[in-house]
Short mmCIF file of C-alpha atoms in Angstrom, two decimals:
data_model
loop_
_atom_site.label_atom_id
_atom_site.label_comp_id
_atom_site.label_asym_id
_atom_site.label_seq_id
_atom_site.Cartn_x
_atom_site.Cartn_y
_atom_site.Cartn_z
CA MET A 216 130.08 76.47 173.86
CA ILE A 217 132.46 78.28 171.51
CA LYS A 218 131.97 75.52 168.93
CA LEU A 219 128.26 76.32 168.90
CA LEU A 220 128.76 80.07 168.54
CA PHE A 221 131.49 79.93 165.91
CA PRO A 222 129.19 78.97 162.97
CA ILE A 223 126.78 81.74 163.93
CA LEU A 224 129.47 84.40 164.02
CA PHE A 225 131.27 83.14 160.91
CA PRO A 226 128.81 81.39 158.61
CA SER A 227 130.01 79.21 155.78
CA TRP A 228 128.90 80.12 152.28
CA ARG A 229 129.85 76.73 150.85
CA PHE A 230 126.22 75.73 150.54
CA PHE A 231 126.09 77.72 147.29
CA SER A 232 126.94 75.35 144.47
CA SER A 233 127.32 78.24 142.06
CA ILE A 234 126.46 81.87 141.59
CA GLY A 235 123.37 82.20 139.44
CA PRO A 236 122.46 84.91 136.98
CA SER A 237 121.75 88.35 138.37
CA PRO A 238 119.09 90.62 136.86
CA GLY A 239 119.59 94.23 135.93
CA ILE A 240 116.55 96.41 135.20
CA GLU A 241 116.87 99.31 132.76
CA LEU A 242 114.29 101.87 131.66
CA GLY A 243 113.79 103.36 128.22
CA PHE A 244 111.47 106.21 127.26
CA VAL A 245 109.91 107.25 123.96
CA ALA A 246 107.57 109.99 122.79
CA GLU A 247 105.55 107.96 120.27
CA GLU A 248 103.79 104.64 120.68
CA ALA A 249 105.53 103.24 117.62
CA GLY A 250 108.95 104.30 118.92
CA VAL A 251 111.75 102.14 120.22
CA PRO A 252 113.88 103.31 123.16
CA VAL A 253 117.39 104.23 122.07
CA GLU A 254 118.87 105.10 125.44
CA TRP A 255 118.49 102.84 128.46
CA THR A 256 119.13 103.94 132.04
CA PRO A 257 119.53 101.67 135.08
CA PHE A 258 116.63 101.58 137.51
CA TRP A 259 117.83 102.79 140.90
CA PRO A 260 121.53 102.12 140.39
CA ILE A 261 123.54 101.15 143.43
CA PRO A 262 125.38 104.21 144.75
CA PRO A 263 129.15 103.95 144.29
CA ARG A 264 129.83 105.15 147.81
CA LEU A 265 127.93 105.44 151.08
CA THR A 266 128.97 107.11 154.30
CA PHE A 267 128.98 105.28 157.60
CA ALA A 268 125.85 107.16 158.67
CA GLN A 269 124.04 106.26 155.43
CA ASN A 270 124.94 102.60 155.91
CA LEU A 271 123.69 102.71 159.47
CA VAL A 272 120.35 104.22 158.44
CA ARG A 273 120.03 101.73 155.56
CA LEU A 274 120.34 98.86 158.04
CA TRP A 275 117.05 99.86 159.66
CA HIS A 276 115.14 101.79 157.00
CA ASN A 277 115.59 101.21 153.30
CA PRO A 278 112.25 100.89 151.48
CA LYS A 279 113.83 101.59 148.08
CA TRP A 280 116.17 98.63 148.47
CA ASN A 281 113.29 96.36 149.52
CA GLU A 282 111.33 97.42 146.44
CA ARG A 283 114.37 96.80 144.26
CA LEU A 284 114.82 93.33 145.79
CA PHE A 285 111.20 92.47 145.03
CA ILE A 286 111.55 93.62 141.41
CA ASN A 287 114.77 91.61 141.06
CA THR A 288 113.01 88.56 142.52
CA CYS A 289 110.28 88.88 139.89
CA ALA A 290 112.99 89.08 137.20
CA GLU A 291 114.71 86.00 138.65
CA ARG A 292 111.41 84.10 138.42
CA LEU A 293 111.35 84.95 134.73
CA PHE A 294 114.86 83.45 134.39
CA GLU A 295 113.75 80.27 136.16
CA ASN A 296 110.54 79.82 134.18
CA ASN A 297 112.01 80.92 130.85
CA PHE A 298 108.56 82.29 129.89
CA ASP A 299 106.76 78.98 130.47
CA ASN A 300 103.87 79.62 132.84
CA ASN A 301 102.25 82.64 134.48
CA ASP A 302 105.11 84.93 133.49
CA ASP A 303 102.70 87.72 132.59
CA PHE A 304 102.20 88.24 136.31
CA TYR A 305 105.89 88.93 136.88
CA VAL A 306 106.23 91.20 133.85
CA GLU A 307 103.14 93.21 134.83
CA GLU A 308 104.24 93.40 138.47
CA ILE A 309 107.63 94.79 137.45
CA ALA A 310 105.95 97.30 135.11
CA ARG A 311 103.46 98.37 137.79
CA ARG A 312 106.20 99.06 140.31
CA LEU A 313 108.38 100.90 137.81
CA LEU A 314 105.45 103.08 136.74
CA ASN A 315 104.69 103.79 140.40
CA ALA A 316 108.30 104.88 140.99
CA ILE A 317 108.01 107.19 137.97
CA HIS A 318 104.62 108.55 139.08
CA THR A 319 105.87 109.32 142.60
CA GLY A 320 108.90 111.17 141.22
CA GLN A 321 111.50 108.66 142.35
CA VAL A 322 112.63 108.23 138.74
CA SER A 323 113.02 111.20 136.43
CA ILE A 324 111.81 110.97 132.86
CA PRO A 325 113.02 112.89 129.82
CA ASP A 326 110.95 115.78 128.50
CA GLY A 327 108.41 114.71 125.92
CA ALA A 328 108.42 111.06 126.97
CA ARG A 329 104.96 109.55 126.90
CA PHE A 330 105.78 105.85 127.07
CA MET A 331 108.09 103.67 129.12
CA ALA A 332 109.59 100.28 128.39
CA PHE A 333 111.90 98.22 130.54
CA ARG A 334 114.36 95.54 129.78
CA ILE A 335 115.90 92.90 131.95
CA LYS A 336 119.56 92.23 131.47
CA VAL A 337 121.09 89.04 132.76
CA ILE A 338 124.57 89.26 134.23
CA TYR A 339 126.44 86.01 134.79
CA THR A 340 129.84 84.43 134.47
CA GLU A 341 130.71 81.84 131.91
CA THR A 342 130.74 78.31 133.26
CA LEU A 343 134.21 77.13 134.23
CA ALA A 344 135.68 74.73 136.73
CA ALA A 345 134.97 75.35 140.41
CA ASN A 346 136.89 78.22 142.03
CA VAL A 347 137.72 79.75 138.64
CA MET A 348 136.24 83.12 137.75
CA GLY A 349 135.07 83.27 134.16
CA GLN A 350 134.33 86.25 131.96
CA VAL A 351 131.33 88.31 133.07
CA ILE A 352 128.59 88.22 130.44
CA ASP A 353 125.95 90.96 130.29
CA GLU A 354 123.13 90.41 127.78
CA VAL A 355 119.51 91.41 127.31
CA PHE A 356 117.11 88.72 128.52
CA MET A 357 113.82 90.42 127.61
CA THR A 358 112.40 93.76 126.56
CA SER A 359 108.88 94.74 127.56
CA SER A 360 106.22 96.36 125.47
CA LEU A 361 105.54 100.08 125.91
CA TYR A 362 103.52 101.34 128.87
CA PRO A 363 101.85 104.77 128.80
CA LEU A 364 103.07 107.28 131.36
CA ILE A 365 100.44 109.15 133.35
CA ARG A 366 101.69 112.63 134.02
CA GLN A 367 100.62 114.38 137.19
CA GLY A 368 97.94 116.94 136.48
CA ALA A 369 96.92 115.21 133.24
CA ASN A 370 93.36 113.98 132.71
#
């Protein structure tokens, strides 16, 4: 009986052949439609520290994390497809959810900003022999076009 329970209590992670690229979403804001974002900020960065109570609550109720996972999944699909087919859906879905987070006040925007762009950074390790950690590489995978911000109270 213990042999049957052991794999459940202590699962093996050896089924992963390698660790794939991880997306990072960053937001940039500009005042003019012809502008290019200069400063990029991470979208919902992971908090550096959480209390035991916060972790306990997050086990049962964490809609922000679920939304972030969905956005990251869309970004991962872009990695897989490498802009081959139906990638507009994923780009637009990411933009829609980011704009919704801005509109609901979950993300603060700089004063005077009228447009938002996002970029997807890919974070991965260089390919080396198994069980050897390579250098972590962080590079921009794609940058979106600008999306107009709808301010609350504006017509």
